[in-house]
Coordinates of C-alpha atoms in Angstrom, one line a residue:
Chain A
X1 CA 124.5 130.6 95.7
X2 CA 121.2 128.8 95.3
X3 CA 119.0 131.9 96.0
X4 CA 115.8 130.2 94.9
X5 CA 116.4 127.5 97.5
X6 CA 117.0 129.9 100.3
X7 CA 113.9 131.8 99.3
X8 CA 111.9 128.6 99.1
X9 CA 112.9 127.4 102.6
X10 CA 112.5 130.9 104.1
X11 CA 109.1 131.3 102.7
X12 CA 108.1 127.8 103.8
X13 CA 109.1 128.6 107.3
X14 CA 107.4 132.0 107.3
X15 CA 104.3 130.4 106.0
X16 CA 104.4 128.0 108.9
X17 CA 104.6 131.0 111.2
X18 CA 101.6 132.5 109.4
X19 CA 99.6 129.3 110.0
X20 CA 100.4 129.3 113.7
X21 CA 100.1 133.0 114.1
X22 CA 98.3 132.7 117.5
X23 CA 101.0 130.6 119.0
X24 CA 103.8 132.5 117.4
X25 CA 102.9 136.0 118.2
X26 CA 99.9 136.3 120.5
X27 CA 101.2 134.1 123.3
X28 CA 104.5 135.9 123.8
X29 CA 102.7 139.3 123.7
X30 CA 100.2 138.0 126.2
X31 CA 102.8 136.6 128.6
X32 CA 104.9 139.8 128.3
X33 CA 101.9 141.9 129.1
X34 CA 101.4 139.8 132.2
X35 CA 105.0 140.4 133.3
X36 CA 104.4 144.1 132.9
X37 CA 101.3 144.0 135.0
X38 CA 102.9 141.9 137.7
X39 CA 106.4 143.2 137.8
X40 CA 106.0 146.6 136.2
X41 CA 102.8 147.9 137.7
X42 CA 101.9 145.9 140.8
X43 CA 105.3 145.1 142.3
X44 CA 107.3 147.6 140.4
X45 CA 105.4 150.5 141.9
X46 CA 106.9 149.6 145.3
X47 CA 110.5 149.3 143.9
X48 CA 112.5 152.5 143.7
X49 CA 114.3 153.4 140.5
X50 CA 117.1 151.2 139.2
X51 CA 120.1 153.1 137.9
X52 CA 117.9 156.2 137.6
X53 CA 115.2 154.4 135.5
X54 CA 111.8 153.5 136.7
X55 CA 111.5 149.8 137.4
X56 CA 108.8 149.3 134.8
X57 CA 111.0 150.8 132.1
X58 CA 114.1 149.0 133.4
X59 CA 112.7 145.6 132.7
X60 CA 111.6 146.4 129.1
X61 CA 114.9 145.4 127.5
X62 CA 115.2 142.3 129.7
X63 CA 111.7 141.2 128.8
X64 CA 112.3 141.7 125.1
X65 CA 115.5 139.7 125.4
X66 CA 113.7 136.9 127.3
X67 CA 111.2 136.5 124.5
X68 CA 113.9 136.9 121.8
X69 CA 116.0 134.1 123.3
X70 CA 113.2 131.6 123.8
X71 CA 111.5 132.5 120.5
X72 CA 114.8 132.2 118.5
X73 CA 115.7 128.8 120.1
X74 CA 112.2 127.3 119.8
X75 CA 111.5 128.6 116.2
X76 CA 114.8 127.4 114.9
X77 CA 114.9 124.1 116.7
X78 CA 111.4 123.2 115.7
X79 CA 112.0 124.3 112.1
X80 CA 114.7 121.8 111.5
X81 CA 113.6 119.1 113.9
X82 CA 110.1 118.7 112.4
X83 CA 111.3 117.8 108.9
X84 CA 113.6 115.3 110.5
X85 CA 110.8 113.9 112.5
X86 CA 108.4 113.6 109.5
X87 CA 111.1 112.6 107.1
X88 CA 110.6 115.5 104.7
X89 CA 114.2 116.4 105.3
X90 CA 115.1 114.0 102.5
X91 CA 114.2 116.6 100.0
X92 CA 116.5 119.3 101.5
X93 CA 119.4 116.9 101.7
X94 CA 118.9 115.8 98.1
X95 CA 118.6 119.3 96.8
X96 CA 121.5 121.2 95.2
X97 CA 121.9 123.4 98.3
X98 CA 125.0 124.0 100.4
X99 CA 125.0 123.7 104.1
X100 CA 125.5 127.4 104.4
X101 CA 122.3 128.0 102.3
X102 CA 120.4 125.7 104.5
X103 CA 121.5 127.5 107.6
X104 CA 120.9 130.9 106.1
X105 CA 117.3 129.9 105.2
X106 CA 116.3 128.1 108.4
X107 CA 118.1 130.4 110.8
X108 CA 117.1 133.5 108.9
X109 CA 113.5 132.6 109.1
X110 CA 113.7 131.8 112.8
X111 CA 115.5 135.0 113.6
X112 CA 113.1 137.1 111.5
X113 CA 110.2 135.7 113.5
X114 CA 111.9 136.3 116.8
X115 CA 112.8 139.9 115.8
X116 CA 109.1 140.5 114.8
X117 CA 108.0 139.2 118.2
X118 CA 110.7 141.3 119.9
X119 CA 109.5 144.5 118.1
X120 CA 105.9 143.7 118.9
X121 CA 106.8 143.3 122.6
X122 CA 108.6 146.6 122.4
X123 CA 105.5 148.2 121.0
X124 CA 103.4 146.5 123.7
X125 CA 105.7 147.8 126.3
X126 CA 105.1 151.3 125.0
X127 CA 101.5 150.9 126.2
X128 CA 102.6 150.4 129.8
X129 CA 105.7 152.7 130.2
X130 CA 107.1 155.7 128.3
X131 CA 109.8 154.3 126.0
X132 CA 113.2 155.8 125.6
X133 CA 115.8 154.4 123.2
X134 CA 119.0 156.4 123.3
X135 CA 120.8 154.3 120.7
X136 CA 118.3 152.9 118.3
X137 CA 120.9 151.6 115.8
X138 CA 122.7 149.6 118.6
X139 CA 119.4 148.3 119.8
X140 CA 118.6 146.9 116.4
X141 CA 122.1 145.5 116.2
X142 CA 121.8 143.7 119.5
X143 CA 118.3 142.5 118.6
X144 CA 119.5 141.1 115.2
X145 CA 122.7 139.6 116.5
X146 CA 121.0 137.9 119.5
X147 CA 118.2 136.6 117.4
X148 CA 120.7 135.1 114.9
X149 CA 123.0 133.7 117.6
X150 CA 120.1 132.0 119.5
X151 CA 118.5 130.8 116.3
X152 CA 121.8 129.1 115.5
X153 CA 121.7 127.6 118.9
X154 CA 118.2 126.4 118.3
X155 CA 119.2 124.9 114.9
X156 CA 121.9 122.9 116.8
X157 CA 119.3 121.8 119.3
X158 CA 116.9 120.8 116.6
X159 CA 119.5 118.6 115.0
X160 CA 120.7 117.1 118.3
X161 CA 117.2 116.4 119.7
X162 CA 115.9 112.9 118.8
X163 CA 112.6 113.4 120.5
X164 CA 110.1 116.1 121.4
X165 CA 111.0 116.0 125.1
X166 CA 114.6 117.1 124.4
X167 CA 113.3 119.7 122.1
X168 CA 111.3 121.3 125.0
X169 CA 114.0 120.5 127.6
X170 CA 116.7 123.0 126.6
X171 CA 114.5 126.1 126.2
X172 CA 112.7 125.3 129.4
X173 CA 115.5 124.2 131.7
X174 CA 118.4 126.1 130.3
X175 CA 117.4 129.2 128.3
X176 CA 114.7 130.5 130.6
X177 CA 116.8 130.2 133.8
X178 CA 119.8 131.8 132.1
X179 CA 117.6 134.7 131.0
X180 CA 116.0 135.2 134.4
X181 CA 119.3 135.0 136.2
X182 CA 121.0 137.1 133.5
X183 CA 119.6 140.4 134.7
X184 CA 116.2 140.5 133.0
X185 CA 114.6 141.8 136.1
X186 CA 117.5 143.3 138.1
X187 CA 120.8 145.0 137.7
X188 CA 123.8 142.8 138.4
X189 CA 125.1 145.4 140.8
X190 CA 122.2 144.5 143.1
X191 CA 123.7 141.1 143.8
X192 CA 126.3 140.2 146.5
X193 CA 129.8 140.4 145.1
X194 CA 130.3 136.6 144.9
X195 CA 127.1 136.2 142.8
X196 CA 128.1 139.1 140.6
X197 CA 131.2 137.1 139.7
X198 CA 129.2 133.9 139.1
X199 CA 126.8 135.8 136.9
X200 CA 129.5 136.9 134.6
X201 CA 129.7 133.2 133.4
X202 CA 126.1 133.6 132.2
X203 CA 126.3 134.5 128.5
X204 CA 122.9 136.1 128.6
X205 CA 124.1 138.8 131.0
X206 CA 126.1 140.4 128.2
X207 CA 123.2 140.3 125.8
X208 CA 120.8 141.9 128.2
X209 CA 123.4 144.4 129.5
X210 CA 124.3 145.6 126.0
X211 CA 120.6 145.7 125.0
X212 CA 119.7 147.7 128.1
X213 CA 122.6 150.1 127.4
X214 CA 121.1 150.8 123.9
X215 CA 117.9 151.9 125.7
X216 CA 119.2 153.8 128.7
X217 CA 122.9 154.3 128.2
X218 CA 123.6 152.3 131.3
X219 CA 125.0 148.8 131.5
X220 CA 126.3 146.2 133.9
X221 CA 129.3 145.5 131.7
X222 CA 130.8 147.7 128.9
X223 CA 128.9 147.7 125.7
X224 CA 132.1 146.7 123.8
X225 CA 132.4 143.7 126.0
X226 CA 128.7 142.9 125.4
X227 CA 129.2 143.1 121.6
X228 CA 132.4 141.1 121.7
X229 CA 130.8 138.3 123.8
X230 CA 127.8 138.2 121.4
X231 CA 130.1 137.6 118.6
X232 CA 132.0 134.9 120.6
X233 CA 128.7 133.0 121.0
X234 CA 127.8 133.6 117.4
X235 CA 131.0 132.1 116.2
X236 CA 130.9 129.3 118.7
X237 CA 127.5 128.3 117.3
X238 CA 128.7 128.6 113.7
X239 CA 131.6 126.3 114.6
X240 CA 129.4 123.7 116.0
X241 CA 127.1 123.8 112.9
X242 CA 130.1 123.6 110.7
X243 CA 131.1 120.4 112.6
X244 CA 127.6 119.0 112.3
X245 CA 127.5 119.4 108.5
X246 CA 131.1 118.2 108.1
X247 CA 130.3 114.9 109.9
X248 CA 126.7 114.7 108.9
X249 CA 125.8 114.3 112.6
X250 CA 122.2 113.1 113.0
X251 CA 121.4 114.3 109.4
X252 CA 123.2 111.8 107.2
X253 CA 124.0 108.1 107.9
Chain B
X1 CA 127.4 107.4 74.3
X2 CA 128.7 108.2 77.9
X3 CA 126.4 106.8 80.6
X4 CA 124.2 109.4 82.3
X5 CA 124.9 107.7 85.6
X6 CA 128.1 106.0 86.5
X7 CA 128.6 104.2 89.7
X8 CA 132.0 102.7 90.4
X9 CA 133.1 100.6 93.4
X10 CA 130.4 102.2 95.6
X11 CA 130.4 100.7 99.1
X12 CA 128.6 101.6 102.3
X13 CA 129.1 100.4 105.8
X14 CA 126.8 101.8 108.5
X15 CA 128.0 102.8 111.9
X16 CA 126.4 99.6 113.2
X17 CA 128.9 97.7 111.1
X18 CA 126.3 96.6 108.7
X19 CA 127.7 96.5 105.2
X20 CA 124.8 97.6 103.0
X21 CA 126.7 97.9 99.7
X22 CA 129.8 96.0 98.6
X23 CA 131.7 97.7 95.8
X24 CA 128.7 98.3 93.5
X25 CA 129.5 99.3 90.0
X26 CA 126.8 100.1 87.5
X27 CA 126.3 102.3 84.4
X28 CA 122.9 103.7 83.4
X29 CA 122.4 104.8 79.9
X30 CA 120.7 108.0 78.9
X31 CA 117.0 107.6 78.3
X32 CA 116.6 104.1 79.6
X33 CA 114.3 102.7 82.2
X34 CA 116.3 100.6 84.6
X35 CA 114.6 98.4 87.1
X36 CA 116.6 97.5 90.2
X37 CA 115.2 94.4 91.8
X38 CA 116.1 92.9 95.1
X39 CA 114.6 91.5 98.3
X40 CA 114.1 93.7 101.4
X41 CA 117.4 94.9 102.8
X42 CA 119.3 94.1 99.6
X43 CA 120.7 97.7 99.5
X44 CA 118.3 99.3 96.9
X45 CA 117.4 102.3 99.0
X46 CA 120.9 102.8 100.3
X47 CA 122.2 102.9 96.8
X48 CA 119.6 105.5 95.7
X49 CA 120.2 107.5 98.9
X50 CA 123.9 107.8 98.3
X51 CA 123.4 108.9 94.7
X52 CA 120.9 111.5 95.9
X53 CA 123.0 112.9 98.8
X54 CA 120.9 111.6 101.7
X55 CA 123.5 109.0 102.8
X56 CA 127.2 109.3 102.7
X57 CA 129.0 106.6 100.8
X58 CA 132.0 104.9 102.5
X59 CA 134.0 104.2 99.3
X60 CA 133.8 104.5 95.6
X61 CA 132.4 107.3 93.4
X62 CA 129.3 108.3 91.4
X63 CA 129.0 110.7 88.6
X64 CA 125.8 112.1 87.1
X65 CA 126.3 113.2 83.5
X66 CA 129.9 113.6 84.3
X67 CA 129.4 115.5 87.6
X68 CA 130.8 113.9 90.7
X69 CA 128.0 113.7 93.4
X70 CA 130.3 115.0 96.1
X71 CA 132.7 117.4 94.5
X72 CA 130.2 118.8 92.1
X73 CA 127.0 118.1 94.0
X74 CA 125.1 121.1 92.8
X75 CA 125.4 120.2 89.1
X76 CA 124.8 116.5 89.9
X77 CA 121.8 116.9 92.2
X78 CA 120.0 119.5 90.0
X79 CA 119.8 116.8 87.3
X80 CA 118.2 114.3 89.7
X81 CA 114.6 113.9 91.0
X82 CA 113.9 111.5 93.8
X83 CA 110.6 109.9 94.7
X84 CA 111.2 108.3 98.1
X85 CA 109.7 105.1 99.3
X86 CA 108.0 106.5 102.4
X87 CA 105.0 108.8 102.0
X88 CA 106.7 111.7 103.7
X89 CA 104.8 114.9 103.1
X90 CA 104.1 118.1 105.1
X91 CA 100.6 117.9 106.5
X92 CA 99.5 121.5 106.2
X93 CA 100.9 122.6 102.9
X94 CA 98.8 122.7 99.8
X95 CA 99.7 120.6 96.8
X96 CA 100.5 123.7 94.8
X97 CA 102.7 125.1 97.5
X98 CA 104.7 122.0 98.1
X99 CA 105.4 121.3 94.5
X100 CA 106.4 125.0 94.0
X101 CA 108.6 124.7 97.0
X102 CA 110.4 121.7 95.5
X103 CA 111.1 123.6 92.3
X104 CA 112.6 126.5 94.3
X105 CA 114.6 124.2 96.5
X106 CA 116.3 122.8 93.4
X107 CA 117.3 126.2 92.3
X108 CA 114.7 126.9 89.6
X109 CA 112.9 130.2 89.2
X110 CA 109.1 130.2 89.7
X111 CA 107.3 128.8 86.7
X112 CA 103.6 128.3 87.3
X113 CA 103.1 126.9 83.8
X114 CA 105.5 124.1 84.4
X115 CA 104.0 123.3 87.9
X116 CA 100.6 123.3 86.3
X117 CA 101.7 120.9 83.6
X118 CA 103.2 118.5 86.1
X119 CA 100.1 118.6 88.2
X120 CA 97.8 118.0 85.2
X121 CA 100.0 115.1 84.0
X122 CA 99.6 113.5 87.3
X123 CA 95.9 114.2 87.6
X124 CA 96.5 116.4 90.5
X125 CA 95.2 119.6 89.1
X126 CA 91.8 119.6 90.8
X127 CA 93.6 118.9 94.1
X128 CA 96.1 121.8 93.8
X129 CA 94.5 123.8 96.7
X130 CA 94.0 120.8 98.9
X131 CA 96.1 120.3 102.0
X132 CA 98.3 117.3 101.8
X133 CA 96.9 115.7 104.9
X134 CA 93.5 115.5 103.2
X135 CA 94.9 113.3 100.4
X136 CA 94.7 109.6 100.1
X137 CA 97.9 107.5 100.0
X138 CA 97.8 107.2 96.3
X139 CA 97.4 110.9 95.8
X140 CA 100.3 111.6 98.2
X141 CA 102.4 109.3 96.1
X142 CA 101.5 111.4 93.1
X143 CA 102.4 114.5 94.9
X144 CA 105.8 113.1 95.7
X145 CA 106.3 112.3 92.0
X146 CA 105.1 115.9 91.2
X147 CA 107.6 117.3 93.6
X148 CA 110.4 115.2 92.1
X149 CA 109.5 116.4 88.6
X150 CA 108.9 120.1 89.4
X151 CA 112.5 121.0 88.6
X152 CA 112.5 119.1 85.3
X153 CA 115.1 116.5 86.2
X154 CA 117.0 114.5 83.6
X155 CA 117.3 111.4 85.9
X156 CA 114.4 110.2 88.0
X157 CA 114.7 107.8 90.9
X158 CA 111.5 106.0 91.9
X159 CA 112.0 104.0 95.0
X160 CA 109.1 101.5 95.1
X161 CA 106.8 103.9 93.3
X162 CA 103.7 101.7 93.3
X163 CA 104.0 100.2 96.8
X164 CA 100.5 100.4 98.3
X165 CA 98.9 101.8 95.2
X166 CA 95.8 100.3 93.7
X167 CA 95.8 98.7 90.3
X168 CA 94.3 101.6 88.4
X169 CA 96.7 104.1 89.9
X170 CA 99.6 101.7 89.2
X171 CA 98.7 101.6 85.5
X172 CA 98.3 105.4 85.6
X173 CA 101.8 105.7 87.0
X174 CA 103.2 103.3 84.4
X175 CA 101.7 105.6 81.8
X176 CA 103.4 108.6 83.4
X177 CA 106.7 106.8 83.5
X178 CA 106.4 105.9 79.8
X179 CA 105.6 109.5 78.9
X180 CA 108.6 110.7 80.8
X181 CA 110.8 108.3 79.1
X182 CA 109.5 109.5 75.8
X183 CA 110.7 113.0 76.7
X184 CA 114.2 111.6 77.3
X185 CA 114.2 111.3 81.1
X186 CA 116.3 108.4 82.4
X187 CA 114.3 106.4 85.0
X188 CA 115.7 104.2 87.6
X189 CA 113.1 102.4 89.7
X190 CA 113.3 99.9 92.5
X191 CA 110.5 97.6 93.0
X192 CA 109.3 94.5 94.6
X193 CA 106.8 93.9 91.9
X194 CA 108.4 91.9 89.2
X195 CA 105.3 92.7 87.1
X196 CA 106.4 96.3 87.1
X197 CA 109.9 95.6 86.0
X198 CA 108.6 93.3 83.3
X199 CA 106.1 95.9 82.1
X200 CA 108.4 99.0 82.3
X201 CA 112.1 98.2 82.2
X202 CA 114.5 98.2 79.3
X203 CA 117.2 96.7 81.6
X204 CA 117.0 94.9 84.9
X205 CA 119.6 94.8 87.6
X206 CA 119.3 92.4 90.5
X207 CA 120.9 93.4 93.8
X208 CA 121.2 91.0 96.7
X209 CA 123.1 91.4 100.0
X210 CA 124.7 94.6 98.8
X211 CA 126.0 93.2 95.6
X212 CA 124.8 93.6 92.0
X213 CA 124.1 90.0 91.1
X214 CA 123.2 90.6 87.5
X215 CA 122.5 93.4 85.0
X216 CA 120.9 92.4 81.8
X217 CA 118.6 93.6 79.0
X218 CA 115.2 92.5 80.2
X219 CA 114.4 90.5 77.0
X220 CA 117.8 88.9 77.0
X221 CA 117.5 88.0 80.7
X222 CA 114.2 86.4 80.2
X223 CA 115.5 84.5 77.1
X224 CA 118.7 83.5 78.8
X225 CA 117.5 82.5 82.3
X226 CA 114.0 81.6 81.5
X227 CA 113.1 78.0 81.9
X228 CA 110.5 76.9 79.4
X229 CA 107.9 74.3 79.8
X230 CA 106.4 72.2 77.0
X231 CA 103.0 70.8 77.8
X232 CA 101.7 67.9 75.8
X233 CA 98.0 67.2 75.9
X234 CA 97.7 63.5 75.4
X235 CA 95.1 61.8 73.3
X236 CA 94.8 58.9 75.8
X237 CA 95.6 59.4 79.5
X238 CA 98.6 57.5 81.0
X239 CA 98.8 55.9 84.4
X240 CA 102.5 56.4 84.7
X241 CA 105.4 57.7 82.6
X242 CA 106.5 54.9 80.4
X243 CA 110.1 53.5 81.0
X244 CA 111.1 54.4 77.5
X245 CA 110.7 58.1 78.4
X246 CA 112.4 57.9 81.8
X247 CA 115.5 59.7 80.4
X248 CA 113.5 62.9 79.8
X249 CA 112.7 65.4 82.5
X250 CA 109.0 64.7 82.4
X251 CA 106.1 65.1 84.8
X252 CA 102.7 63.7 84.5
X253 CA 99.7 65.7 85.5
X254 CA 97.3 64.4 88.2
X255 CA 94.7 63.0 85.8
X256 CA 97.3 61.6 83.4
X257 CA 96.2 63.6 80.5
X258 CA 99.2 66.0 80.3
X259 CA 102.9 65.5 80.1
X260 CA 105.0 68.5 81.1
X261 CA 108.5 68.8 79.9
X262 CA 110.8 71.4 81.5
X263 CA 113.9 72.5 79.6
X264 CA 116.5 75.2 79.8
X265 CA 116.7 77.7 77.0
X266 CA 120.4 78.3 77.9
X267 CA 121.2 74.6 77.2
X268 CA 122.8 73.7 73.9
X269 CA 120.1 71.2 73.1
X270 CA 116.6 71.6 74.3
X271 CA 116.0 67.9 73.9
X272 CA 112.6 68.5 72.3
X273 CA 113.4 66.6 69.1
X274 CA 114.6 63.5 71.0
X275 CA 111.5 63.6 73.3
X276 CA 109.1 63.8 70.4
X277 CA 110.9 60.9 68.6
X278 CA 110.7 58.8 71.8
X279 CA 107.0 59.6 72.2
X280 CA 106.4 58.5 68.6
X281 CA 108.4 55.3 69.2
X282 CA 106.4 54.6 72.4
X283 CA 103.2 55.2 70.4
X284 CA 102.0 58.0 72.6
X285 CA 99.8 60.4 70.7
X286 CA 99.0 64.0 71.6
X287 CA 96.2 66.3 70.7
X288 CA 97.9 69.6 71.3
X289 CA 101.0 71.1 72.7
X290 CA 102.1 74.5 74.2
X291 CA 105.2 76.1 75.5
X292 CA 105.3 78.6 78.4
X293 CA 108.2 80.8 79.5
X294 CA 108.8 81.5 83.2
X295 CA 108.2 85.1 84.3
X296 CA 110.7 87.5 85.5
X297 CA 109.5 86.8 89.0
X298 CA 110.5 83.1 88.8
X299 CA 113.8 84.1 87.3
X300 CA 114.4 86.6 90.1
X301 CA 113.4 84.2 92.9
X302 CA 115.8 81.6 91.5
X303 CA 118.6 84.1 91.3
X304 CA 118.3 85.4 94.8
X305 CA 117.8 81.9 96.3
X306 CA 120.9 80.4 94.6
X307 CA 123.8 80.7 97.0
X308 CA 126.4 82.9 95.3

């Protein structure tokens, strides 16, 4: 294992975060605070409790997930796309590093940043609603697994994209709708039966459900199912990445 | 002594169908400076890219100090440093950070003293805290060399190292390359500048249309393929070349004061003796004479132009 290389890439990526601290941390915190003001305080005060939890508190896990997903995808995709774009990727390709090490470094850094953002949002939420986390260990587990899974997805995106438009396209047009429709702001049980079934095809439902369970002990689907589905997505992304490196897709001619 | 780099039957066909390399075989000896010459699109960069792991070869094999570049890529690549042709650098990193990054990437523990030495050798020390985007093109080129040297490679590839570099910096780089060779680093450089190969190289390889056309000791190459010219400064100008001398390959200069005789050093007889005798017989006297050997550039142009 080329530990020095993993550290070098990881540090490089984290330094990039440090340089763009405003964009990286302040903007998700700001937008989340706005969600709280609009949905939590203004509209939420007119909504009755959901599953015995005040609406403001109910949306906390969903909001964290929303940011976690978009942050993971955009961090990881940008992290690998940019060196491809500028050409500096040559150095990583010519270095004595294995594909696994490259993935660990880039995805690890993207996930770390997303988790930091997630925790900051959690702390921000604490300013608006009383926080209650029934299963902190599970919460961290879902947080970490989701960040890793979607950072892997972002890594795939960053390799697939051949222009900046595509790089923006997936988070904007796919991840955000999936997160919104995945129960960030409502319980699946509020939907008509037909749409409840449709929703079960949305992978994000399982992530949000499991995450919410770790807060309030209540979920749309069983926590075991959530965990299993998270792993399914994780391994699906790993399989795609394995294929990418095996074929050299968009990395090596 | 086993070669440090051994390329055998290496070929590359891109997805577009373009055949960039056609079964290239080449051995590079430890400690030599090897110049790879070739026109644009000859396959120089493809060859280097395959050895360094940036492009996948289609056929053949390469070993670096006995390590196969695919099966044993870690060992092979950790011996190699690559200075790419394009000036690709991160914009916001500092010189120090980017050079240290390269060292780590190649699996070496932090060593500020080594990074400092590399930066000092390349006259980059006073720029160590500068962001890369603030540097001039020549300075960026130095940074790329520093990055390639940060992990103390045994083989250094320089892909057109002095493209777009001013004369002073070019001489500076030649000095750096010589110093590196003195420490035992094997250097393979591609270049358009024949002057560079002539100045630096121990051996020269010429690649054209994906094939190695020739590999030769530089001095030997120049001796073998060099055409020589003998210029005779005449005591009395001539109007035309006298009929008695028509058998010789002669040219008369515009003002008729010089006769230029071109001969091939590869030929068994240069014909100089016969020419001088005939001149004597014809009563043509000369004040002075000089010979001139063609440069590597002329040799190269001839090689690449000749249909193979």
